[in-house]
Amino acid sequence: MLTKKGAATRQRIIEAASAEIRERGVVATTLDDICRRSGTGKSQLFHYFPEGREQLLLAVAEWEAGQVLADQQPYLGELTSWPAWHQWRDAVVERYRRQGVHCPLGVLITEIGRHSPAAQAVTARLLEQWQRELQTGLERMRADGHLARDVDPARTAGALIAAIQGGVTLLMSTGSAEHLESVLDLCLDYLRTA
Amino acid sequence: MLTKKGAATRQRIIEAASAEIRERGVVATTLDDICRRSGTGKSQLFHYFPEGREQLLLAVAEWEAGQVLADQQPYLGELTSWPAWHQWRDAVVERYRRQGVHCPLGVLITEIGRHSPAAQAVTARLLEQWQRELQTGLERMRADGHLARDVDPARTAGALIAAIQGGVTLLMSTGSAEHLESVLDLCLDYLRTA
């Protein structure tokens, strides 16, 4: 267990690493850069990340995954009306439009090794959490009579996750949010009329 | 211009390269392997691909992109009724389920260089052609009165491309076609009720 101060230092290192990597790229970022930016010494860094660079990159990836969900709040956690769903939709589009063609989480996953168990666990956990939040929203909408009884919240939440994933992939290859917007609008139109 | 025989030889080399790469991976596949499998000599291979390996890999990528569309025929070219749309949906799911977690086109694009203009042109052309075929299907459905007038065929075709892209990306990371099926079903449900 880390003390409160220890947890804050660890978090400062992670956020400094995230900022360096966003600015300079993951390959060019050294532990020295991260120490300088976070105002910590090398021995302090190794106290929190005894396995070094790889362990730190994984922690940064976990933090970036958390940011994906945090950027959708407060809407994602309060999907209790159609206006809330549309605000969430706008927040998602805005987030990915701002992010553009460079995905900080994707860069880290590639560096850690796309097929490594650790990297796969980070993305699997993010997708599960995201899908669960959407499912909770759909369940509440259905319980309140805003959604047809025959809409399956789990399956539909999975469809929404796929829609976002595809829209973001196309945004990253074309630079345009058009696909992301049209597929999210199609999904919301479907839900409102279902 | 190639003669008919020349075009056939060139195509035999491309298909041999595709098969070798699918079996052994792109890094392990040598020009000698491809010559052996296609029954051609090195000088013949360089006659058709004077710039060598890179030029051949690009031709294989173009061919694999063509296969993505070919695997959806005859349905993709004849989307004139709801049963045809559902047969197309099943063909897409079946194609990607069979393909599993290894995407032959993706492997080639990575090897050529995901950000190279040549690789980007191959994927851009595939997505455009695919989207145009879906748009044609939607336009015909609308002209025949099977689809509401306020459905925008171009925008909706883009949404379908995003849905497939996301479903396939998740299939490749999870091994399951569940997301692909649920997002395609949501889109078709939307179109039938729109």
Short mmCIF file of C-alpha atoms in Angstrom, two decimals:
data_model
loop_
_atom_site.label_atom_id
_atom_site.label_comp_id
_atom_site.label_asym_id
_atom_site.label_seq_id
_atom_site.Cartn_x
_atom_site.Cartn_y
_atom_site.Cartn_z
CA MET A 1 0.00 0.00 0.00
CA LEU A 2 1.26 3.45 -0.92
CA THR A 3 0.89 6.37 1.45
CA LYS A 4 -1.17 9.29 0.23
CA LYS A 5 2.04 11.17 -0.56
CA GLY A 6 3.50 8.12 -2.29
CA ALA A 7 0.39 7.68 -4.43
CA ALA A 8 0.58 11.37 -5.41
CA THR A 9 4.24 11.05 -6.44
CA ARG A 10 3.52 7.90 -8.45
CA GLN A 11 0.64 9.68 -10.17
CA ARG A 12 2.85 12.72 -10.89
CA ILE A 13 5.37 10.45 -12.61
CA ILE A 14 2.62 8.81 -14.69
CA GLU A 15 1.17 12.12 -15.82
CA ALA A 16 4.61 13.53 -16.64
CA ALA A 17 5.32 10.41 -18.71
CA SER A 18 1.98 10.78 -20.48
CA ALA A 19 2.70 14.42 -21.33
CA GLU A 20 6.24 13.69 -22.56
CA ILE A 21 5.02 10.80 -24.71
CA ARG A 22 2.23 12.92 -26.21
CA GLU A 23 4.75 15.64 -27.10
CA ARG A 24 7.82 13.66 -28.17
CA GLY A 25 6.57 10.17 -28.97
CA VAL A 26 7.09 7.05 -26.92
CA VAL A 27 10.38 5.98 -28.52
CA ALA A 28 12.11 9.34 -27.94
CA THR A 29 10.94 9.65 -24.31
CA THR A 30 13.61 8.63 -21.78
CA LEU A 31 13.33 8.03 -18.04
CA ASP A 32 15.51 11.15 -17.57
CA ASP A 33 12.92 13.25 -19.45
CA ILE A 34 10.20 11.89 -17.20
CA CYS A 35 12.22 12.54 -14.02
CA ARG A 36 12.92 16.11 -15.12
CA ARG A 37 9.29 16.83 -15.96
CA SER A 38 7.91 15.26 -12.78
CA GLY A 39 10.60 16.71 -10.52
CA THR A 40 11.58 13.28 -9.18
CA GLY A 41 14.90 11.49 -9.04
CA LYS A 42 15.79 8.26 -10.79
CA SER A 43 15.86 6.30 -7.52
CA GLN A 44 12.39 7.59 -6.64
CA LEU A 45 11.11 6.53 -10.06
CA PHE A 46 12.54 3.03 -9.55
CA HIS A 47 10.97 2.89 -6.10
CA TYR A 48 7.50 3.16 -7.68
CA PHE A 49 8.36 1.24 -10.87
CA PRO A 50 11.04 -1.28 -9.84
CA GLU A 51 10.88 -3.04 -13.23
CA GLY A 52 11.63 0.25 -14.95
CA ARG A 53 10.47 1.61 -18.27
CA GLU A 54 8.16 -1.24 -19.27
CA GLN A 55 6.28 -1.19 -15.97
CA LEU A 56 5.93 2.58 -16.16
CA LEU A 57 4.62 2.45 -19.75
CA LEU A 58 2.01 -0.07 -18.66
CA ALA A 59 0.90 2.21 -15.82
CA VAL A 60 0.69 5.12 -18.29
CA ALA A 61 -1.41 2.94 -20.63
CA GLU A 62 -3.78 2.13 -17.75
CA TRP A 63 -4.06 5.82 -16.96
CA GLU A 64 -4.71 6.75 -20.62
CA ALA A 65 -7.42 4.07 -20.75
CA GLY A 66 -9.01 5.67 -17.69
CA GLN A 67 -8.85 9.05 -19.45
CA VAL A 68 -10.90 7.68 -22.36
CA LEU A 69 -13.78 7.09 -19.93
CA ALA A 70 -13.13 10.24 -17.85
CA ASP A 71 -13.40 12.38 -21.02
CA GLN A 72 -16.98 11.10 -21.49
CA GLN A 73 -18.09 12.14 -18.02
CA PRO A 74 -20.37 13.29 -16.55
CA TYR A 75 -22.57 12.12 -19.45
CA LEU A 76 -21.46 8.47 -19.62
CA GLY A 77 -22.43 7.88 -15.98
CA GLU A 78 -25.82 9.61 -16.29
CA LEU A 79 -27.43 8.28 -19.47
CA THR A 80 -30.96 8.70 -18.12
CA SER A 81 -32.66 10.78 -20.85
CA TRP A 82 -32.37 11.31 -24.62
CA PRO A 83 -30.77 14.74 -24.17
CA ALA A 84 -28.14 13.05 -21.98
CA TRP A 85 -27.45 10.46 -24.71
CA HIS A 86 -27.00 13.22 -27.27
CA GLN A 87 -24.66 15.15 -24.94
CA TRP A 88 -22.65 11.98 -24.49
CA ARG A 89 -22.55 11.48 -28.28
CA ASP A 90 -21.22 15.04 -28.71
CA ALA A 91 -18.60 14.51 -25.97
CA VAL A 92 -17.35 11.34 -27.70
CA VAL A 93 -17.13 13.02 -31.12
CA GLU A 94 -15.44 16.08 -29.63
CA ARG A 95 -12.93 13.96 -27.72
CA TYR A 96 -11.84 11.99 -30.76
CA ARG A 97 -11.91 14.99 -33.08
CA ARG A 98 -9.52 16.76 -30.68
CA GLN A 99 -7.35 13.66 -30.45
CA GLY A 100 -7.08 13.42 -34.25
CA VAL A 101 -4.94 10.82 -35.94
CA HIS A 102 -2.61 10.11 -33.00
CA CYS A 103 -4.02 7.90 -30.26
CA PRO A 104 -1.91 8.12 -27.06
CA LEU A 105 -3.28 4.80 -25.79
CA GLY A 106 -2.69 3.10 -29.16
CA VAL A 107 0.92 4.30 -29.21
CA LEU A 108 1.55 2.80 -25.76
CA ILE A 109 -0.19 -0.48 -26.62
CA THR A 110 1.97 -0.79 -29.74
CA GLU A 111 5.13 -0.10 -27.72
CA ILE A 112 4.24 -2.57 -24.94
CA GLY A 113 3.35 -5.12 -27.63
CA ARG A 114 -0.12 -5.33 -29.09
CA HIS A 115 -0.26 -9.07 -28.49
CA SER A 116 1.26 -9.10 -25.01
CA PRO A 117 -1.10 -10.27 -22.23
CA ALA A 118 -0.50 -7.04 -20.26
CA ALA A 119 -1.48 -4.79 -23.19
CA GLN A 120 -4.47 -6.93 -24.06
CA ALA A 121 -5.65 -6.78 -20.45
CA VAL A 122 -5.61 -2.96 -20.55
CA THR A 123 -7.72 -2.72 -23.71
CA ALA A 124 -10.05 -5.56 -22.66
CA ARG A 125 -10.71 -3.88 -19.31
CA LEU A 126 -11.39 -0.52 -20.97
CA LEU A 127 -13.85 -2.02 -23.46
CA GLU A 128 -15.61 -4.01 -20.73
CA GLN A 129 -16.00 -1.00 -18.44
CA TRP A 130 -17.16 1.21 -21.30
CA GLN A 131 -19.69 -1.38 -22.49
CA ARG A 132 -20.94 -1.88 -18.93
CA GLU A 133 -21.54 1.87 -18.48
CA LEU A 134 -23.51 2.00 -21.74
CA GLN A 135 -25.46 -1.10 -20.73
CA THR A 136 -26.38 0.52 -17.39
CA GLY A 137 -27.65 3.57 -19.30
CA LEU A 138 -29.74 1.42 -21.63
CA GLU A 139 -31.17 -0.57 -18.70
CA ARG A 140 -32.24 2.62 -16.96
CA MET A 141 -33.80 4.01 -20.15
CA ARG A 142 -35.70 0.76 -20.59
CA ALA A 143 -36.84 0.66 -16.96
CA ASP A 144 -38.14 4.23 -17.33
CA GLY A 145 -40.09 3.28 -20.47
CA HIS A 146 -37.93 5.33 -22.87
CA LEU A 147 -36.75 2.25 -24.73
CA ALA A 148 -38.68 -0.70 -26.22
CA ARG A 149 -38.73 -3.86 -24.05
CA ASP A 150 -37.25 -5.95 -26.86
CA VAL A 151 -33.99 -3.96 -26.98
CA ASP A 152 -31.31 -6.13 -25.37
CA PRO A 153 -29.15 -3.71 -23.29
CA ALA A 154 -26.01 -5.91 -23.24
CA ARG A 155 -26.08 -6.67 -26.96
CA THR A 156 -26.93 -3.08 -27.87
CA ALA A 157 -24.13 -1.73 -25.66
CA GLY A 158 -21.77 -4.05 -27.56
CA ALA A 159 -23.07 -2.66 -30.87
CA LEU A 160 -22.42 0.89 -29.64
CA ILE A 161 -18.85 -0.02 -28.67
CA ALA A 162 -18.28 -1.49 -32.13
CA ALA A 163 -19.76 1.63 -33.75
CA ILE A 164 -17.41 3.93 -31.82
CA GLN A 165 -14.42 1.68 -32.45
CA GLY A 166 -15.07 1.71 -36.21
CA GLY A 167 -15.73 5.44 -36.36
CA VAL A 168 -12.52 6.17 -34.43
CA THR A 169 -10.45 3.81 -36.58
CA LEU A 170 -11.70 5.60 -39.71
CA LEU A 171 -11.11 9.00 -38.11
CA MET A 172 -7.52 7.95 -37.44
CA SER A 173 -6.98 6.85 -41.03
CA THR A 174 -8.89 9.67 -42.79
CA GLY A 175 -8.61 12.54 -40.29
CA SER A 176 -12.38 13.12 -40.54
CA ALA A 177 -15.00 12.50 -37.83
CA GLU A 178 -17.71 11.99 -40.47
CA HIS A 179 -17.96 8.21 -40.11
CA LEU A 180 -17.98 8.41 -36.31
CA GLU A 181 -20.79 10.96 -36.36
CA SER A 182 -22.93 9.11 -38.89
CA VAL A 183 -22.68 5.74 -37.15
CA LEU A 184 -23.41 7.22 -33.71
CA ASP A 185 -26.39 9.14 -35.14
CA LEU A 186 -27.68 5.97 -36.76
CA CYS A 187 -27.44 4.11 -33.43
CA LEU A 188 -29.19 6.89 -31.47
CA ASP A 189 -31.92 7.21 -34.14
CA TYR A 190 -32.42 3.48 -33.84
CA LEU A 191 -32.68 3.60 -30.05
CA ARG A 192 -35.13 6.52 -30.07
CA THR A 193 -37.46 4.83 -32.52
CA ALA A 194 -37.04 1.25 -31.24
CA MET B 1 0.09 -3.49 -71.53
CA LEU B 2 0.53 -7.15 -70.58
CA THR B 3 -0.43 -9.92 -72.96
CA LYS B 4 -3.13 -12.30 -71.77
CA LYS B 5 -0.44 -14.86 -70.91
CA GLY B 6 1.65 -12.19 -69.18
CA ALA B 7 -1.29 -11.05 -67.07
CA ALA B 8 -1.97 -14.67 -66.08
CA THR B 9 1.66 -15.18 -64.99
CA ARG B 10 1.65 -11.93 -63.03
CA GLN B 11 -1.58 -13.00 -61.34
CA ARG B 12 -0.14 -16.47 -60.58
CA ILE B 13 2.81 -14.79 -58.83
CA ILE B 14 0.47 -12.56 -56.80
CA GLU B 15 -1.71 -15.45 -55.69
CA ALA B 16 1.33 -17.58 -54.80
CA ALA B 17 2.69 -14.70 -52.73
CA SER B 18 -0.69 -14.29 -51.01
CA ALA B 19 -0.82 -17.99 -50.14
CA GLU B 20 2.79 -18.07 -48.85
CA ILE B 21 2.21 -14.96 -46.74
CA ARG B 22 -1.00 -16.39 -45.29
CA GLU B 23 0.83 -19.61 -44.34
CA ARG B 24 4.25 -18.36 -43.22
CA GLY B 25 3.79 -14.68 -42.47
CA VAL B 26 5.03 -11.76 -44.51
CA VAL B 27 8.45 -11.47 -42.84
CA ALA B 28 9.37 -15.12 -43.39
CA THR B 29 8.23 -15.21 -47.03
CA THR B 30 11.09 -14.83 -49.53
CA LEU B 31 11.02 -14.21 -53.27
CA ASP B 32 12.46 -17.74 -53.69
CA ASP B 33 9.43 -19.18 -51.84
CA ILE B 34 7.11 -17.25 -54.15
CA CYS B 35 8.98 -18.38 -57.29
CA ARG B 36 8.85 -22.01 -56.16
CA ARG B 37 5.13 -21.88 -55.39
CA SER B 38 4.19 -20.05 -58.59
CA GLY B 39 6.52 -22.11 -60.81
CA THR B 40 8.27 -19.01 -62.12
CA GLY B 41 11.92 -18.00 -62.22
CA LYS B 42 13.50 -15.03 -60.46
CA SER B 43 14.05 -13.16 -63.77
CA GLN B 44 10.38 -13.65 -64.68
CA LEU B 45 9.33 -12.30 -61.29
CA PHE B 46 11.52 -9.22 -61.78
CA HIS B 47 10.06 -8.79 -65.27
CA TYR B 48 6.63 -8.24 -63.74
CA PHE B 49 7.83 -6.54 -60.56
CA PRO B 50 11.03 -4.68 -61.56
CA GLU B 51 11.23 -2.91 -58.18
CA GLY B 52 11.17 -6.27 -56.43
CA ARG B 53 9.67 -7.28 -53.12
CA GLU B 54 8.05 -3.98 -52.17
CA GLN B 55 6.28 -3.62 -55.50
CA LEU B 56 5.08 -7.23 -55.30
CA LEU B 57 3.77 -6.77 -51.74
CA LEU B 58 1.80 -3.73 -52.87
CA ALA B 59 0.27 -5.74 -55.74
CA VAL B 60 -0.65 -8.49 -53.25
CA ALA B 61 -2.23 -5.88 -50.95
CA GLU B 62 -4.32 -4.58 -53.87
CA TRP B 63 -5.39 -8.12 -54.66
CA GLU B 64 -6.29 -8.86 -51.01
CA ALA B 65 -8.34 -5.64 -50.93
CA GLY B 66 -10.20 -6.86 -54.01
CA GLN B 67 -10.84 -10.17 -52.24
CA VAL B 68 -12.57 -8.36 -49.37
CA LEU B 69 -15.21 -7.16 -51.84
CA ALA B 70 -15.24 -10.37 -53.91
CA ASP B 71 -16.04 -12.38 -50.75
CA GLN B 72 -19.24 -10.32 -50.33
CA GLN B 73 -20.50 -11.10 -53.81
CA PRO B 74 -22.97 -11.73 -55.32
CA TYR B 75 -24.87 -10.06 -52.44
CA LEU B 76 -23.00 -6.76 -52.27
CA GLY B 77 -23.75 -5.98 -55.91
CA GLU B 78 -27.45 -6.90 -55.65
CA LEU B 79 -28.76 -5.23 -52.48
CA THR B 80 -32.27 -4.86 -53.88
CA SER B 81 -34.43 -6.48 -51.17
CA TRP B 82 -34.32 -7.05 -47.41
CA PRO B 83 -33.53 -10.77 -47.83
CA ALA B 84 -30.55 -9.71 -50.01
CA TRP B 85 -29.34 -7.34 -47.26
CA HIS B 86 -29.55 -10.14 -44.69
CA GLN B 87 -27.68 -12.54 -46.98
CA TRP B 88 -25.00 -9.90 -47.40
CA ARG B 89 -24.83 -9.43 -43.62
CA ASP B 90 -24.35 -13.19 -43.17
CA ALA B 91 -21.64 -13.26 -45.87
CA VAL B 92 -19.73 -10.44 -44.12
CA VAL B 93 -19.94 -12.14 -40.70
CA GLU B 94 -18.97 -15.52 -42.17
CA ARG B 95 -16.01 -14.02 -44.07
CA TYR B 96 -14.55 -12.36 -40.99
CA ARG B 97 -15.33 -15.25 -38.68
CA ARG B 98 -13.37 -17.52 -41.06
CA GLN B 99 -10.55 -14.98 -41.24
CA GLY B 100 -10.28 -14.81 -37.45
CA VAL B 101 -7.64 -12.75 -35.72
CA HIS B 102 -5.17 -12.57 -38.63
CA CYS B 103 -6.02 -10.08 -41.37
CA PRO B 104 -3.96 -10.79 -44.53
CA LEU B 105 -4.53 -7.25 -45.83
CA GLY B 106 -3.62 -5.71 -42.45
CA VAL B 107 -0.38 -7.68 -42.33
CA LEU B 108 0.63 -6.38 -45.78
CA ILE B 109 -0.35 -2.80 -44.97
CA THR B 110 1.78 -2.95 -41.80
CA GLU B 111 4.75 -4.35 -43.77
CA ILE B 112 4.46 -1.76 -46.57
CA GLY B 113 4.15 0.94 -43.93
CA ARG B 114 0.79 1.92 -42.51
CA HIS B 115 1.49 5.61 -43.13
CA SER B 116 3.03 5.28 -46.58
CA PRO B 117 1.02 6.92 -49.39
CA ALA B 118 0.91 3.63 -51.32
CA ALA B 119 -0.59 1.66 -48.42
CA GLN B 120 -3.03 4.43 -47.58
CA ALA B 121 -4.18 4.54 -51.21
CA VAL B 122 -4.99 0.80 -51.11
CA THR B 123 -7.15 1.06 -47.98
CA ALA B 124 -8.76 4.35 -49.07
CA ARG B 125 -9.74 2.83 -52.43
CA LEU B 126 -11.17 -0.27 -50.76
CA LEU B 127 -13.27 1.76 -48.31
CA GLU B 128 -14.52 4.08 -51.07
CA GLN B 129 -15.52 1.23 -53.35
CA TRP B 130 -17.19 -0.64 -50.51
CA GLN B 131 -19.09 2.44 -49.35
CA ARG B 132 -20.15 3.21 -52.95
CA GLU B 133 -21.57 -0.31 -53.40
CA LEU B 134 -23.56 0.01 -50.16
CA GLN B 135 -24.76 3.47 -51.19
CA THR B 136 -25.98 2.09 -54.54
CA GLY B 137 -27.90 -0.60 -52.67
CA LEU B 138 -29.49 1.97 -50.36
CA GLU B 139 -30.40 4.22 -53.31
CA ARG B 140 -32.13 1.34 -55.07
CA MET B 141 -34.01 0.37 -51.90
CA ARG B 142 -35.16 3.94 -51.49
CA ALA B 143 -36.17 4.30 -55.14
CA ASP B 144 -38.23 1.12 -54.78
CA GLY B 145 -39.95 2.48 -51.69
CA HIS B 146 -38.37 0.01 -49.23
CA LEU B 147 -36.57 2.77 -47.35
CA ALA B 148 -37.80 6.07 -45.90
CA ARG B 149 -37.10 9.13 -48.09
CA ASP B 150 -35.24 10.85 -45.25
CA VAL B 151 -32.51 8.18 -45.05
CA ASP B 152 -29.37 9.68 -46.63
CA PRO B 153 -27.79 6.84 -48.67
CA ALA B 154 -24.24 8.27 -48.68
CA ARG B 155 -24.19 9.03 -44.96
CA THR B 156 -25.83 5.73 -44.06
CA ALA B 157 -23.37 3.80 -46.24
CA GLY B 158 -20.58 5.52 -44.29
CA ALA B 159 -22.21 4.47 -41.02
CA LEU B 160 -22.35 0.85 -42.23
CA ILE B 161 -18.65 0.94 -43.17
CA ALA B 162 -17.82 2.25 -39.68
CA ALA B 163 -19.98 -0.46 -38.09
CA ILE B 164 -18.18 -3.23 -40.00
CA GLN B 165 -14.77 -1.70 -39.32
CA GLY B 166 -15.46 -1.59 -35.58
CA GLY B 167 -16.94 -5.08 -35.45
CA VAL B 168 -13.95 -6.51 -37.32
CA THR B 169 -11.42 -4.66 -35.14
CA LEU B 170 -13.09 -6.12 -32.04
CA LEU B 171 -13.26 -9.57 -33.65
CA MET B 172 -9.52 -9.35 -34.26
CA SER B 173 -8.81 -8.39 -30.66
CA THR B 174 -11.31 -10.72 -28.93
CA GLY B 175 -11.65 -13.60 -31.42
CA SER B 176 -15.44 -13.31 -31.21
CA ALA B 177 -17.83 -12.11 -33.97
CA GLU B 178 -20.39 -11.01 -31.36
CA HIS B 179 -19.80 -7.25 -31.72
CA LEU B 180 -19.79 -7.45 -35.52
CA GLU B 181 -23.10 -9.32 -35.50
CA SER B 182 -24.80 -7.03 -33.01
CA VAL B 183 -23.79 -3.78 -34.74
CA LEU B 184 -24.79 -5.08 -38.19
CA ASP B 185 -28.13 -6.28 -36.80
CA LEU B 186 -28.72 -2.89 -35.19
CA CYS B 187 -28.02 -1.15 -38.52
CA LEU B 188 -30.31 -3.47 -40.51
CA ASP B 189 -33.08 -3.16 -37.89
CA TYR B 190 -32.74 0.61 -38.18
CA LEU B 191 -32.97 0.52 -41.99
CA ARG B 192 -36.00 -1.78 -42.01
CA THR B 193 -37.93 0.38 -39.57
CA ALA B 194 -36.70 3.79 -40.86
#
